[in-house]
mmCIF file of C-alpha atoms in Angstrom:
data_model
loop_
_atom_site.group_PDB
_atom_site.id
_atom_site.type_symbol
_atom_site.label_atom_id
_atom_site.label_comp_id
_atom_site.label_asym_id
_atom_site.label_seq_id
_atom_site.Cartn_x
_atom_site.Cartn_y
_atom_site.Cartn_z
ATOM 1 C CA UNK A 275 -101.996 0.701 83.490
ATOM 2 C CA UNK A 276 -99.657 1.509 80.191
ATOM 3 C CA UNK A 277 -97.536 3.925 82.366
ATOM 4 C CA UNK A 278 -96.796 1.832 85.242
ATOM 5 C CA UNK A 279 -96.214 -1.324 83.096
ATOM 6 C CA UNK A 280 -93.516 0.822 81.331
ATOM 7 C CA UNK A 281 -91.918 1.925 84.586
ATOM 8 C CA UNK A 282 -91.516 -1.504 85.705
ATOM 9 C CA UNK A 283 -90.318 -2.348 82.188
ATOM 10 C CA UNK A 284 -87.601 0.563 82.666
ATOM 11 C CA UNK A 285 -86.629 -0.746 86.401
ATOM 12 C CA UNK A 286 -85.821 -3.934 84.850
ATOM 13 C CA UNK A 287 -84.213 -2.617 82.033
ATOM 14 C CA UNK A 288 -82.037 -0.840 84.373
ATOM 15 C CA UNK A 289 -81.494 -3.782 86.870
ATOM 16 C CA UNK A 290 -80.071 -5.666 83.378
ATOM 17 C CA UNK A 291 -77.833 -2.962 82.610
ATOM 18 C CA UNK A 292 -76.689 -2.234 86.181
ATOM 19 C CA UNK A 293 -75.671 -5.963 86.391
ATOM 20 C CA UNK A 294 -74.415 -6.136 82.970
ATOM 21 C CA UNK A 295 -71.740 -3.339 84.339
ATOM 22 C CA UNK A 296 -70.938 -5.563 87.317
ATOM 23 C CA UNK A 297 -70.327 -8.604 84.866
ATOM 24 C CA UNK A 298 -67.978 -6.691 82.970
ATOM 25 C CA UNK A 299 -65.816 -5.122 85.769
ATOM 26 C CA UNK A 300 -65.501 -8.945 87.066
ATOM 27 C CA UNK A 301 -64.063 -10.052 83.943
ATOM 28 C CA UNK A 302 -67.144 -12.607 83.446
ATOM 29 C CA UNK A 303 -68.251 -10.780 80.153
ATOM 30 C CA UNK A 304 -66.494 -8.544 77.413
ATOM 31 C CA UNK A 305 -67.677 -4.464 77.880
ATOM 32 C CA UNK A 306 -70.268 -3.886 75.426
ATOM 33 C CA UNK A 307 -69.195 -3.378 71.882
ATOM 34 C CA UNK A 308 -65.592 -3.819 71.958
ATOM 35 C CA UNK A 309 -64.390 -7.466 70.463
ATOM 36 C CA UNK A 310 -62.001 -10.112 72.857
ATOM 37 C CA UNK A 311 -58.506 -9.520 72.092
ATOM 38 C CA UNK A 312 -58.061 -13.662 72.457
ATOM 39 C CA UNK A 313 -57.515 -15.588 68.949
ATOM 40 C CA UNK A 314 -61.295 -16.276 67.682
ATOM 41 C CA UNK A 315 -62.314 -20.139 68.576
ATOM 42 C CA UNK A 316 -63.926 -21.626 65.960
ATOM 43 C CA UNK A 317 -65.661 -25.325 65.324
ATOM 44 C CA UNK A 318 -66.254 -27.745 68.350
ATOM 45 C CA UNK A 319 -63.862 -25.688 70.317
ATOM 46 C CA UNK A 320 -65.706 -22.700 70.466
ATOM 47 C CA UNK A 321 -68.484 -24.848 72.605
ATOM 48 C CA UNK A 322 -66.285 -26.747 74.928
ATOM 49 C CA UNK A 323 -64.485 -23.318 76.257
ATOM 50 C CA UNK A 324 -66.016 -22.411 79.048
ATOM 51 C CA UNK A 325 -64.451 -20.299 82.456
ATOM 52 C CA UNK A 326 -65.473 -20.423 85.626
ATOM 53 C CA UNK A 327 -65.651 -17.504 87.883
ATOM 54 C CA UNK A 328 -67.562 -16.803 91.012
ATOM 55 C CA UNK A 329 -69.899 -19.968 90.751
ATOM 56 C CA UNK A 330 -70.563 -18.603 87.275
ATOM 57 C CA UNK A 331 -70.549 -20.401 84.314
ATOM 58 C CA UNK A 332 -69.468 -18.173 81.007
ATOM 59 C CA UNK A 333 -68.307 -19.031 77.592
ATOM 60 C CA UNK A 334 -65.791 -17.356 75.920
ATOM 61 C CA UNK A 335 -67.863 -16.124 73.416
ATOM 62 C CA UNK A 336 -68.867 -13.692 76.183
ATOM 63 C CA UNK A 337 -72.592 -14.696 76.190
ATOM 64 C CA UNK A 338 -73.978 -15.765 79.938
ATOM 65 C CA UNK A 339 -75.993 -19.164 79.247
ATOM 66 C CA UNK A 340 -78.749 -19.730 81.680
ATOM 67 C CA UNK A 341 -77.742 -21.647 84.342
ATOM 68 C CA UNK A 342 -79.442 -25.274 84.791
ATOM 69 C CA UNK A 343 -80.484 -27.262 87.848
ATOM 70 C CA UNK A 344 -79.183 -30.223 87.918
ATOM 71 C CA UNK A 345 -79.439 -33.037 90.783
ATOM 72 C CA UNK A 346 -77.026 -32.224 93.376
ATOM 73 C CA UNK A 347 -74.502 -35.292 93.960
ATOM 74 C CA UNK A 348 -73.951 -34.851 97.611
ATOM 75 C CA UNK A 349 -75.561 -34.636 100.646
ATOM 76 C CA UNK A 350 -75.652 -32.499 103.621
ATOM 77 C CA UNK A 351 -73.802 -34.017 106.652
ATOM 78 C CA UNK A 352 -76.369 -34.166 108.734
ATOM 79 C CA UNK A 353 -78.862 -35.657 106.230
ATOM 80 C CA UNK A 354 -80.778 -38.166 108.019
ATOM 81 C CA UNK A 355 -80.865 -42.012 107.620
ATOM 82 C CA UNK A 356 -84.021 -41.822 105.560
ATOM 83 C CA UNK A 357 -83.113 -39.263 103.340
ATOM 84 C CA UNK A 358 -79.721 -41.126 102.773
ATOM 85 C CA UNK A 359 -81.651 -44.283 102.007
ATOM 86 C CA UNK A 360 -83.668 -42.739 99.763
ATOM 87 C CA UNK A 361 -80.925 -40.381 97.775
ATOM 88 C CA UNK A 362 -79.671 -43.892 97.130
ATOM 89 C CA UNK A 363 -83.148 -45.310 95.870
ATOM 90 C CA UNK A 364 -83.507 -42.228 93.544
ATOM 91 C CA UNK A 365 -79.974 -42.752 91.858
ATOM 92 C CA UNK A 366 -80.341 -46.165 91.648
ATOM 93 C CA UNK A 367 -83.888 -45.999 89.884
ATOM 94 C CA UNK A 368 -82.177 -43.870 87.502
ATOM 95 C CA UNK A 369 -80.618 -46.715 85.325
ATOM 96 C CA UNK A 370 -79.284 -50.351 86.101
ATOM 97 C CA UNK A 371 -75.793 -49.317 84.822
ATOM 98 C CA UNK A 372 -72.567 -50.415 86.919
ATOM 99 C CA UNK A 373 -72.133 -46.496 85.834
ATOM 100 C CA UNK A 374 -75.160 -45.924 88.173
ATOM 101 C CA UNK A 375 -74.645 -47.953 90.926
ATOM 102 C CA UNK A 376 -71.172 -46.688 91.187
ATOM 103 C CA UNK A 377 -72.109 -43.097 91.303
ATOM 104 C CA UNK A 378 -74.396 -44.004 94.050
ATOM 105 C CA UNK A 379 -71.983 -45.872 96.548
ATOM 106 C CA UNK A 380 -69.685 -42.438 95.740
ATOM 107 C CA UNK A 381 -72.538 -40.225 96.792
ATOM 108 C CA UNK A 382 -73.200 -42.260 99.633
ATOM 109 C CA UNK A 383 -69.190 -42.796 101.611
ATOM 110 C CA UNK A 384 -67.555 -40.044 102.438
ATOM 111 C CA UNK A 385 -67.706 -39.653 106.443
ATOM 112 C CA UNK A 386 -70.877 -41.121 106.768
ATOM 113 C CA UNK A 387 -70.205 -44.729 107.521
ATOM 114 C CA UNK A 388 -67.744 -45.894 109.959
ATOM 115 C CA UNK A 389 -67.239 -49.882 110.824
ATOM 116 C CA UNK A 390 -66.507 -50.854 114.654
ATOM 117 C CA UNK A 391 -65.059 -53.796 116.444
ATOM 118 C CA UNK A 392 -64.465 -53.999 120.301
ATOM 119 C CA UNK A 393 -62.283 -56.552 122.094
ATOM 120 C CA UNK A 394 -63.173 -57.507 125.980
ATOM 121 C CA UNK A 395 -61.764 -58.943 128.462
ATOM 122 C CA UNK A 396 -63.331 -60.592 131.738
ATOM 123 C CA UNK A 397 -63.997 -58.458 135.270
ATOM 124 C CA UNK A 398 -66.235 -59.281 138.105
ATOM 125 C CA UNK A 399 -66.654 -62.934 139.864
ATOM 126 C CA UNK A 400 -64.829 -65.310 138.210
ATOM 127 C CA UNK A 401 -64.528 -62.638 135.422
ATOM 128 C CA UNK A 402 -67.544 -63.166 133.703
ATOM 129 C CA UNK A 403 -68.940 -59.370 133.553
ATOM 130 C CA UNK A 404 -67.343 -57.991 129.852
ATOM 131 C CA UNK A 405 -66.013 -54.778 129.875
ATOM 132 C CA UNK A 406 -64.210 -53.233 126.848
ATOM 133 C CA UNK A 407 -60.198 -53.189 126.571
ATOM 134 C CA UNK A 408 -59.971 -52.031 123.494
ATOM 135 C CA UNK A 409 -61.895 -50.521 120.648
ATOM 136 C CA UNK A 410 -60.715 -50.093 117.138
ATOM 137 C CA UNK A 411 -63.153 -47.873 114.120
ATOM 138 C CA UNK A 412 -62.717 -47.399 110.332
ATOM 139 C CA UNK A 413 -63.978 -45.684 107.752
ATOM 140 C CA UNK A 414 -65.617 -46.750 104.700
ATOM 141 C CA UNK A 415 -62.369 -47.366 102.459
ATOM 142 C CA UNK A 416 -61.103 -49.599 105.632
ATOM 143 C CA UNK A 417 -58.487 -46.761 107.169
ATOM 144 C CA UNK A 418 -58.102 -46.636 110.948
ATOM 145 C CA UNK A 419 -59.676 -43.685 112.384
ATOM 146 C CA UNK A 420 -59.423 -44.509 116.277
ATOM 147 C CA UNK A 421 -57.915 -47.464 117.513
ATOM 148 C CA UNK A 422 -56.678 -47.565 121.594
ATOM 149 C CA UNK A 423 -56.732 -49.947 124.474
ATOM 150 C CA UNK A 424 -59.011 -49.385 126.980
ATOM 151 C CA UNK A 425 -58.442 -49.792 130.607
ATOM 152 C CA UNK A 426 -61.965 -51.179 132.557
ATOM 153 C CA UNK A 427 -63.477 -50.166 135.268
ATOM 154 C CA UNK A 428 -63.315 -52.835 137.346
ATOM 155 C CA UNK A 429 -60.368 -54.935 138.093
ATOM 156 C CA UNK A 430 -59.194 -57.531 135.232
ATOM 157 C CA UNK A 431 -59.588 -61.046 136.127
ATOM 158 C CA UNK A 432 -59.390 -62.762 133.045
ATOM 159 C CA UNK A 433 -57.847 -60.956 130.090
ATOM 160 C CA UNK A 434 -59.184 -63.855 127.334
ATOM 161 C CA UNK A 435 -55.903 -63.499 125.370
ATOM 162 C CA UNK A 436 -57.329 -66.249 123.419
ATOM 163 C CA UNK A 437 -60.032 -64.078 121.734
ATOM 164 C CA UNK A 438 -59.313 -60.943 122.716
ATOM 165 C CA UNK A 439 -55.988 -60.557 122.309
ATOM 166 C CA UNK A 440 -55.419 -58.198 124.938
ATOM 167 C CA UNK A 441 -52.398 -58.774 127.807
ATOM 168 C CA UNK A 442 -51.249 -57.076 130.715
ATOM 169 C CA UNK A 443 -48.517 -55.258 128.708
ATOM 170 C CA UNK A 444 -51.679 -53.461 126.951
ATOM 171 C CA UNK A 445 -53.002 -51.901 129.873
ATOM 172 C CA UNK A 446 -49.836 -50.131 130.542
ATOM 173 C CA UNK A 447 -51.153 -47.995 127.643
ATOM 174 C CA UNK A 448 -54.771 -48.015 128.232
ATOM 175 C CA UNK A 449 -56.664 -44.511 128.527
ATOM 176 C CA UNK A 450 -59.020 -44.992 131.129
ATOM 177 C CA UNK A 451 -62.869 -45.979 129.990
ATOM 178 C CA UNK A 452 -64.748 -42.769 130.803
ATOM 179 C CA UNK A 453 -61.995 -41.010 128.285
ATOM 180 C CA UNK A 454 -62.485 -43.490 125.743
ATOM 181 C CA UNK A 455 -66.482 -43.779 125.644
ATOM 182 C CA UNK A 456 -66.465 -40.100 124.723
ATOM 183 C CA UNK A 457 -64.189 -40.079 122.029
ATOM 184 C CA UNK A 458 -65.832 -43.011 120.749
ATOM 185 C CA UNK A 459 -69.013 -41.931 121.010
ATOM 186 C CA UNK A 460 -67.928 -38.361 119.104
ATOM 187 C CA UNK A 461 -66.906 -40.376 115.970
ATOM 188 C CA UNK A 462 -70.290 -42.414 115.829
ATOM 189 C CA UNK A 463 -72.541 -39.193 116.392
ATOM 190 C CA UNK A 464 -74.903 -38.863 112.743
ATOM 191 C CA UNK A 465 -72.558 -41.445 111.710
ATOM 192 C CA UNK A 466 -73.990 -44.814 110.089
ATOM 193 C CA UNK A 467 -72.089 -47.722 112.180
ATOM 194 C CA UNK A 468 -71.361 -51.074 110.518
ATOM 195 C CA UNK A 469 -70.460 -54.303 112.646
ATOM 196 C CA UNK A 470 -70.984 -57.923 113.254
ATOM 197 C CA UNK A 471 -73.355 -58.707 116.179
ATOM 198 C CA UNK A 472 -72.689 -55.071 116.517
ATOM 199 C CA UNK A 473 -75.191 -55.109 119.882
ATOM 200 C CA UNK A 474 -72.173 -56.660 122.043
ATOM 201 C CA UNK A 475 -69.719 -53.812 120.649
ATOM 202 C CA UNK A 476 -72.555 -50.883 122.285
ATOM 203 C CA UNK A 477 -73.254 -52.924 125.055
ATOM 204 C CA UNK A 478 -69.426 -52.620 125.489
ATOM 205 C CA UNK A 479 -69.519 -48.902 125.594
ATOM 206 C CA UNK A 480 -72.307 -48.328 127.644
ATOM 207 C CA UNK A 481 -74.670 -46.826 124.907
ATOM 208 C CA UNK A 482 -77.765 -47.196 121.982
ATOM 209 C CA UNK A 483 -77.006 -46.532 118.668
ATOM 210 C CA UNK A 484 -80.405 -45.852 116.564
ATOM 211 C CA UNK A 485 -81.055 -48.935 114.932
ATOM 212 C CA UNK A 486 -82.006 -46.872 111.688
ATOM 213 C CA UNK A 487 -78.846 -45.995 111.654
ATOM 214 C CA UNK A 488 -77.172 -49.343 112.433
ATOM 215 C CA UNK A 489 -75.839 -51.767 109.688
ATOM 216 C CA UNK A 490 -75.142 -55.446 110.861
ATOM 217 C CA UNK A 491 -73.689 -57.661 109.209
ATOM 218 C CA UNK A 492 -74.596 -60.820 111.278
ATOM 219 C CA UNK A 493 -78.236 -59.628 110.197
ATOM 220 C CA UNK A 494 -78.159 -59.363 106.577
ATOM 221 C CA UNK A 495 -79.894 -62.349 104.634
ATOM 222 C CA UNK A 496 -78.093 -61.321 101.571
ATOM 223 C CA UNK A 497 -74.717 -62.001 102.867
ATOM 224 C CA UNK A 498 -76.115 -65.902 103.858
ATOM 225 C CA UNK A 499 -77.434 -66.194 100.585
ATOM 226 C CA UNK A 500 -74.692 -64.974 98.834
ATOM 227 C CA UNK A 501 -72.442 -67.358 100.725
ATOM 228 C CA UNK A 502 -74.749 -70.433 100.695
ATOM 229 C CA UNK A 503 -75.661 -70.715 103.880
ATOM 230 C CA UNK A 504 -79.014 -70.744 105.335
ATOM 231 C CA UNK A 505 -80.733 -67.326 106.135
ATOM 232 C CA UNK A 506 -81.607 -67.940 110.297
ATOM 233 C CA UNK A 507 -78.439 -69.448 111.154
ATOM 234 C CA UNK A 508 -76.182 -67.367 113.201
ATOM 235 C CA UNK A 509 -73.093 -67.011 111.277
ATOM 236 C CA UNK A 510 -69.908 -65.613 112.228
ATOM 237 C CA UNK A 511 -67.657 -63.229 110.740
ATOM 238 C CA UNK A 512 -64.552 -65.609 110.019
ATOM 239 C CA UNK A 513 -67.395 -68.125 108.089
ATOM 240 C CA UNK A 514 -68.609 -65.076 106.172
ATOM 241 C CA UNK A 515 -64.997 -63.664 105.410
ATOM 242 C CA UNK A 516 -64.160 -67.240 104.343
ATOM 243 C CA UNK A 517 -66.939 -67.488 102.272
ATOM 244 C CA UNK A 518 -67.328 -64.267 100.682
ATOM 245 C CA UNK A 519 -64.257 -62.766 100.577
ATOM 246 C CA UNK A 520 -61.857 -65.608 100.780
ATOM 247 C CA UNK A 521 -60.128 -64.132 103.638
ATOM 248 C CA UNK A 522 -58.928 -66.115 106.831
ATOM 249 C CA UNK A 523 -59.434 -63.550 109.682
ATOM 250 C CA UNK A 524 -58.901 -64.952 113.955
ATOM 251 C CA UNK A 525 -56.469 -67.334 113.133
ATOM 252 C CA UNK A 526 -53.735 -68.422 115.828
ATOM 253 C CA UNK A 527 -53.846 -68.394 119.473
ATOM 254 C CA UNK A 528 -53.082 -64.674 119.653
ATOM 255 C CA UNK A 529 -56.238 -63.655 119.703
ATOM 256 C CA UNK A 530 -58.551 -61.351 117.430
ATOM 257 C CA UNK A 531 -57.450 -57.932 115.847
ATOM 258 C CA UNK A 532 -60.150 -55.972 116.017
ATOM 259 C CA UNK A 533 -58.938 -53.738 113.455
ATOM 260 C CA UNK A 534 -58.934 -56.504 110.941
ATOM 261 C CA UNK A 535 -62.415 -57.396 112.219
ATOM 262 C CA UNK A 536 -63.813 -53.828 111.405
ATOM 263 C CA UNK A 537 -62.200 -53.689 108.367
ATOM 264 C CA UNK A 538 -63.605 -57.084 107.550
ATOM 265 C CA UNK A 539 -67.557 -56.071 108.420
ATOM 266 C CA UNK A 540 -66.803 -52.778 105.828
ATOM 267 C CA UNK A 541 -66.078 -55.441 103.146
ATOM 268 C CA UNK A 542 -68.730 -57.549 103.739
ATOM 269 C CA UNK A 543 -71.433 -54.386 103.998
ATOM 270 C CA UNK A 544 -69.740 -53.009 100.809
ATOM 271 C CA UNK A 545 -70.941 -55.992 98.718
ATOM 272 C CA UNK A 546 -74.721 -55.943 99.299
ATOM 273 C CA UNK A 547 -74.935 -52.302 99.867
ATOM 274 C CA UNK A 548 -76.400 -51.327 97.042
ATOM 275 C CA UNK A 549 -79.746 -53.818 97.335
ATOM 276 C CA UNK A 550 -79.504 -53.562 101.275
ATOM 277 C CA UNK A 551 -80.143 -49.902 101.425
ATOM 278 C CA UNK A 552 -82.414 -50.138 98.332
ATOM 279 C CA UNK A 553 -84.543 -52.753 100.495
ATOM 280 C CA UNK A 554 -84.333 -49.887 103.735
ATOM 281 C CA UNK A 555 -85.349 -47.402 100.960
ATOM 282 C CA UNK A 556 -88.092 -49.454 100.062
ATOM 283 C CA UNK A 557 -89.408 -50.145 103.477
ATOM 284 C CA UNK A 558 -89.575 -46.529 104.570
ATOM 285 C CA UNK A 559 -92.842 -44.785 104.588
ATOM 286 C CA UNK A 560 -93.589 -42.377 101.741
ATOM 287 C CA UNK A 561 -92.799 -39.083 101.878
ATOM 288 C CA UNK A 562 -92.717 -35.246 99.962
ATOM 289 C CA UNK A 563 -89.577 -35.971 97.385
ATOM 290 C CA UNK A 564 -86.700 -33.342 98.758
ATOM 291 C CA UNK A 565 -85.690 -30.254 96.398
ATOM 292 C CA UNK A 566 -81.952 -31.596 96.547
ATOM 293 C CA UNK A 567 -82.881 -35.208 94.566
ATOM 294 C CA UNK A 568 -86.142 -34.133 93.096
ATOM 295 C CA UNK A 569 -85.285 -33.961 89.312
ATOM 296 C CA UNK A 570 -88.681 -32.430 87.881
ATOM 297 C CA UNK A 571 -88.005 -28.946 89.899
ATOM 298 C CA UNK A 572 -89.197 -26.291 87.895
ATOM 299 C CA UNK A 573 -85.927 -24.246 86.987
ATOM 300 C CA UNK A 574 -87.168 -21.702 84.694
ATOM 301 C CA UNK A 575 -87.080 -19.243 87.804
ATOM 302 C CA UNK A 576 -82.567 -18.915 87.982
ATOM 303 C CA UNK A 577 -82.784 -15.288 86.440
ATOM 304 C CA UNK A 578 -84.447 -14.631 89.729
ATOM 305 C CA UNK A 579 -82.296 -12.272 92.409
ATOM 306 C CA UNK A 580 -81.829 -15.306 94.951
ATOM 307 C CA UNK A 581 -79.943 -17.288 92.157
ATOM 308 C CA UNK A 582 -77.406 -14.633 91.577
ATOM 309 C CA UNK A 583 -73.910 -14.481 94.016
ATOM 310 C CA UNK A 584 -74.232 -12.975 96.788
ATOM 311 C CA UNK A 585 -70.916 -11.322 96.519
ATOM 312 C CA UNK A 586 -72.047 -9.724 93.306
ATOM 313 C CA UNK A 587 -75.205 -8.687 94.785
ATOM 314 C CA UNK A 588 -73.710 -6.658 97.391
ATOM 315 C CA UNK A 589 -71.959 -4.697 95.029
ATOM 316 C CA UNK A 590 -73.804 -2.127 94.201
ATOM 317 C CA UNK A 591 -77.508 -3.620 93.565
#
């Protein structure tokens, strides 16, 4: 009816004013008929001056522009493999720029890729059982996050200086392997892990990382085709740092670093990983698009009460 149209006309009315009030005490807008004491802003100027206060947007002109949605450039921690794979898909698709595919490695890093190398050394009969001695991880910019020597659970036989690069003199400082596996493990959890022939590194540590979540760099045709070599062979990571990124890694007779050997998978993932998790974007079954990269939501609805700070809510409204 007329009458109760015009009552909820009023209660909004009033809901406007109320927060109007609430705007004003803040300091986000000037009080109602009284002109800004600042020197007038005139021109270009007068546009690009804008504050920001409680998550709130507000020119100095002392209007309140409507707030727009706009695709969020991060994700959530925990965001799963998928949806990381296709975030990336969606920013990629939107232009072929280096602009574009720089954005989208940015979205993509921070804490959610690791690299991992472990050395072994030989226990058992005649030492051929493998058991981890030392373990090194790094993030995606190549930093060391956790690198210690690892003391077996079995007896050493053969320490494979050689390759390994582990001696006696290591073990003095070795934490034993129980300790080790779970701090290792606690840095991989939700992360994804990048290595070469990656499968002997887990084996290593006693555990299964999900292979949607694993990147290996032994695996990737790109990497063969980018360095010229043919797509089934087995190719190791010295041949692929020599070819790629014309670094000479496991040199000498003192055995590998496997800090430089992490580091070294990192690069090598870094330069396909744009197309690589394109392709894993491309070969995941379809699904709803998600509200955080769907760019046609419908944002005509931020005047609503849920889009307003909650802070500013609890006020007095």
């Amino acid at each position: 009816s007329p009458q109760d149209r015009s009552k909820k006309k009023s209660r909004k009315h009033q809901r406007f004013l109320e927060r109007r009030v609430l705007l004003e005490q803040k300091g986000l807008l000037n009080p109602h008929g009284h002109q800004s004491t600042q020197t007038p802003m005139v021109g270009p100027e007068a546009h690009m001056a804008l504050t920001k206060a409680n998550g709130i947007t507000t020119q100095r002109s002392g209007k309140v522009p409507k707030p727009k949605r706009v695709m969020s450039a991060s994700l959530s921690p925990s965001a799963s493999p998928d949806s990381i794979a296709r975030h990336h898909s969606v920013l990629l698709s939107q232009g072929n720029g280096s602009s574009k595919v720089q954005m989208s490695s940015l979205v993509l890093r921070p804490g959610k890729y690791v690299a991992i190398d472990c050395e072994m050394v030989g226990t058992g009969p005649q030492g051929r059982l493998s058991e981890l001695a030392r373990c090194s991880v790094v993030n995606y910019e190549g930093d060391v996050i956790y690198d210690k020597y690892v003391q077996p659970e079995l007896p050493i036989v053969d320490f494979r200086t050689r390759w390994s690069g582990i001696t006696k003199q290591h073990m003095k400082r070795a934490i034993p392997f129980k300790a080790a596996q779970a701090e290792i493990l606690k840095i991989l959890k939700d992360k994804i892990v990048v290595g070469h022939a990656i499968h002997n590194d887990f084996q290593a540590l006693k555990y299964f990382h999900p292979k949607d979540r694993t990147r290996d760099t032994s695996q990737i045709p790109l990497l063969k085709q980018r360095a010229g070599l043919p797509v089934r062979a087995n190719v190791s990571l010295k041949n692929l740092a020599r070819h790629l990124l014309h670094k000479r890694i496991q040199v000498g007779c003192k055995g590998h670093s496997s800090v430089e050997d992490a580091q070294t998978a990192m690069e090598l993932y870094r330069l396909v990983e744009v197309q690589w998790e394109k392709e894993l974007a491309r070969s995941l079954p379809p699904q709803p698009p998600s509200p955080i990269t769907d760019p046609t939501a419908d944002s005509s609805q931020y005047l609503d009460d849920q889009y307003w700070p909650t802070d500013l809510m609890a006020s007095g409204l």
